[in-house]
PDB file of C-alpha atoms in Angstrom:
ATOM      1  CA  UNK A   1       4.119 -55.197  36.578  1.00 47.00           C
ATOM      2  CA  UNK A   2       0.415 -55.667  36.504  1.00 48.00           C
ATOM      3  CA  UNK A   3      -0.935 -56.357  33.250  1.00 51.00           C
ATOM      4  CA  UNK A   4      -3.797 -53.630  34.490  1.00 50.00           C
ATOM      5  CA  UNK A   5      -1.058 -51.072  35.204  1.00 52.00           C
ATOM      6  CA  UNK A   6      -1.683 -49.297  31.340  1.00 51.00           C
ATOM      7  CA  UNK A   7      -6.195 -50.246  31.256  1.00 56.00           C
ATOM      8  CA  UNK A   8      -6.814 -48.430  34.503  1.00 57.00           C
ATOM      9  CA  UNK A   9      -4.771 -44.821  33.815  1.00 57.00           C
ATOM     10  CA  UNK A  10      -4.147 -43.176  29.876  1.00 62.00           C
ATOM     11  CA  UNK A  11      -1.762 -40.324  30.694  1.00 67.00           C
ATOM     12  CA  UNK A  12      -2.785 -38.533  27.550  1.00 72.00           C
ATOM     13  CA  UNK A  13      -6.083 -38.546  28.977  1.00 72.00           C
ATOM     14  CA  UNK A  14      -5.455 -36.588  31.705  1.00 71.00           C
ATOM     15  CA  UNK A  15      -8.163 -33.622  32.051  1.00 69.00           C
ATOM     16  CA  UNK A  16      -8.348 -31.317  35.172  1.00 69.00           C
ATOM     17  CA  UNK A  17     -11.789 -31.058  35.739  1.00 74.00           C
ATOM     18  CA  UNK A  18     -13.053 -27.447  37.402  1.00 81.00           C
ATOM     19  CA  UNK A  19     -13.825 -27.297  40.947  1.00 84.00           C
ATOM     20  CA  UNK A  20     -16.995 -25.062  41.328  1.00 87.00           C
ATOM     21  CA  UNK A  21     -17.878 -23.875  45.138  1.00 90.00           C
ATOM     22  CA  UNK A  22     -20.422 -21.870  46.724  1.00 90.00           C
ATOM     23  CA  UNK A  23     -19.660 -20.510  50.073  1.00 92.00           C
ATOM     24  CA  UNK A  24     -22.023 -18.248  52.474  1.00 92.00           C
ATOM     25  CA  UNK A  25     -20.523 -15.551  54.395  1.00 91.00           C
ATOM     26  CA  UNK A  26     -22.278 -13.978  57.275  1.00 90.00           C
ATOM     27  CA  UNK A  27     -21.520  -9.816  57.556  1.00 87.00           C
ATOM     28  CA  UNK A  28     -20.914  -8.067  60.543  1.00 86.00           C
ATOM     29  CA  UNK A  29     -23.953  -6.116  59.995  1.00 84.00           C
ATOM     30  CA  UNK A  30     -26.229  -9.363  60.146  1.00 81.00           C
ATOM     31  CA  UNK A  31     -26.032  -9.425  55.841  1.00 87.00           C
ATOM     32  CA  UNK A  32     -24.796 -12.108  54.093  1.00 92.00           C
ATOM     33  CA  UNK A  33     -23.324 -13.059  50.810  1.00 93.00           C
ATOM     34  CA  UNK A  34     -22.989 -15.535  48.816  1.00 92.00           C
ATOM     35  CA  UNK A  35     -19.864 -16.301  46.613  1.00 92.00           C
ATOM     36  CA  UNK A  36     -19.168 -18.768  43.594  1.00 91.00           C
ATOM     37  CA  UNK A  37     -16.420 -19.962  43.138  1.00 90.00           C
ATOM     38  CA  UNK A  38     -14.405 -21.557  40.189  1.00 89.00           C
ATOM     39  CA  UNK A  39     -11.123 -22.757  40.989  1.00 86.00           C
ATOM     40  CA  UNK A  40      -9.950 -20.731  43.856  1.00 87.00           C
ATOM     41  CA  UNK A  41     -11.218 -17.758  41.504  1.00 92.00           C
ATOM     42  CA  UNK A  42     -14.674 -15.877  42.456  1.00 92.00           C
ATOM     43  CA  UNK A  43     -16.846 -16.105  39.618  1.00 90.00           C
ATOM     44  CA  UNK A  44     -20.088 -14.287  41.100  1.00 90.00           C
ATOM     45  CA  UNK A  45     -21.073 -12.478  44.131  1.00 91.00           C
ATOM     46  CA  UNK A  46     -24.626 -12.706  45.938  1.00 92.00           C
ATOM     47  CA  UNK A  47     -25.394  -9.408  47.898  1.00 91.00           C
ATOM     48  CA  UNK A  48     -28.174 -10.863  50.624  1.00 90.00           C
ATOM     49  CA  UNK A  49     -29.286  -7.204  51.316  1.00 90.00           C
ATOM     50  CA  UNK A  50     -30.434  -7.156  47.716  1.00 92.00           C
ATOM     51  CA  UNK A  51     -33.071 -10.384  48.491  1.00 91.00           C
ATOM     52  CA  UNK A  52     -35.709 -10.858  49.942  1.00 91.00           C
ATOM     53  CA  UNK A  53     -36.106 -13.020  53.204  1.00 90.00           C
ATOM     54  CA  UNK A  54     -37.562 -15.636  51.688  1.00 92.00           C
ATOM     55  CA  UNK A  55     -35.148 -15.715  48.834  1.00 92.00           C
ATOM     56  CA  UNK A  56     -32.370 -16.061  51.695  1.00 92.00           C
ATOM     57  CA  UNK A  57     -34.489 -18.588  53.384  1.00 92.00           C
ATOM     58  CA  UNK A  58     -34.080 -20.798  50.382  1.00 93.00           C
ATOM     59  CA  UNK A  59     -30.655 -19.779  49.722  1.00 92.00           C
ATOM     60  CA  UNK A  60     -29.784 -21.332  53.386  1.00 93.00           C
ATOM     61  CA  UNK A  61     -31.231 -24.911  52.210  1.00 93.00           C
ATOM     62  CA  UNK A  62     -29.339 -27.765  50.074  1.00 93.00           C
ATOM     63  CA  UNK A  63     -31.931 -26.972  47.162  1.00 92.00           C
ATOM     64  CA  UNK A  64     -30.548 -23.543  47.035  1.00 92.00           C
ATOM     65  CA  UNK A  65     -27.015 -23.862  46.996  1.00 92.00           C
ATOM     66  CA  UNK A  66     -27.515 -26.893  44.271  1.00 92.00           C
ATOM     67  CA  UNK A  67     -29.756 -24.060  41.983  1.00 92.00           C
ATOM     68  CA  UNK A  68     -26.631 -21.750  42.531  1.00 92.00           C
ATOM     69  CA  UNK A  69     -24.963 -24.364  41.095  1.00 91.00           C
ATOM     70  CA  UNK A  70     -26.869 -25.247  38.561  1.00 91.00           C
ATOM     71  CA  UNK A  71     -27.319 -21.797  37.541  1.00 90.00           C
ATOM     72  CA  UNK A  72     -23.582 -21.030  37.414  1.00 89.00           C
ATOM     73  CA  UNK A  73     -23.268 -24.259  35.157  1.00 88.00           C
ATOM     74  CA  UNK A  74     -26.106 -23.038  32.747  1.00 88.00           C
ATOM     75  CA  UNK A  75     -24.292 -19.554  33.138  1.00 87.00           C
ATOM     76  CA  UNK A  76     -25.652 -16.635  35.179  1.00 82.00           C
ATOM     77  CA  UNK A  77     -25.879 -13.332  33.067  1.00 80.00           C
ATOM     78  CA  UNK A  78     -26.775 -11.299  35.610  1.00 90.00           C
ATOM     79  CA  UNK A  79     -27.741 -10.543  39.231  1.00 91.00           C
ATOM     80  CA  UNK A  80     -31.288  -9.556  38.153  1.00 92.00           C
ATOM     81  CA  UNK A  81     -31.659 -13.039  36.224  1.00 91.00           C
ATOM     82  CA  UNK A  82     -30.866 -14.813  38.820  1.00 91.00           C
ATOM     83  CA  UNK A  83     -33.541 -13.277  41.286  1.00 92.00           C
ATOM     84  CA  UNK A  84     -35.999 -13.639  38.410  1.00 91.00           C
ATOM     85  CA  UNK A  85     -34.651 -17.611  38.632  1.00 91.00           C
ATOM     86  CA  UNK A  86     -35.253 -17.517  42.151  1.00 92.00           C
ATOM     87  CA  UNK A  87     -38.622 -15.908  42.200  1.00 92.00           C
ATOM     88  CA  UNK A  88     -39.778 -18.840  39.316  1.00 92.00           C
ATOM     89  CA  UNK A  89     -38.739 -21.354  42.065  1.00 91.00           C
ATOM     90  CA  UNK A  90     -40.310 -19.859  45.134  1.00 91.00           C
ATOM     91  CA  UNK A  91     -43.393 -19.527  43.271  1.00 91.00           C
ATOM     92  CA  UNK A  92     -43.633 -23.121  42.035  1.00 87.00           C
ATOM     93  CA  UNK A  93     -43.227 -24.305  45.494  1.00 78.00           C
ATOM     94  CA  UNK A  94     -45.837 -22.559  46.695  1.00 71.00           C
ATOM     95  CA  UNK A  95     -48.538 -24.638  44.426  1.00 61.00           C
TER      96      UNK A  95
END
């Protein structure tokens, strides 16, 4: 046996850490929305007939999907809080 064997792996420390997803699905009727997922589970749901272009726009980039993350983390209340959250962003880009 390697004398490592027991330093690199504590059973009793074993924690399952969550797996949090966002995936973008694209509508037949040219809509699209956005779900979050926790473990398999959906968490939230993202109506994109309920945003603005723009908002989509930045919901398409890396920066968006890591805000949907980062606002799932911090814990989204509500689908109105999170366009508020969106709106903050698109306005500090613009200056």
């Amino acid at each position: 046996l390697n004398k490592f064997e027991y330093d690199l792996y504590h059973e009793e420390d074993n924690v399952v850490e969550k797996v949090i997803r966002v995936k973008r699905f694209s509508m037949p009727n040219k809509g699209d929305k956005w779900k979050i997922y926790e473990d398999n589970k959906v968490i939230f749901i993202i109506e994109g007939s309920k945003l603005t272009s723009k908002q989509k726009e930045f919901l398409y980039t890396i920066d968006g999907v890591n805000f949907l993350l980062q606002q799932f983390k911090v814990g989204i209340k509500s689908f109105n809080a999170l366009k508020i959250e969106i709106k903050k962003i698109l306005e500090n880009k613009k200056d």
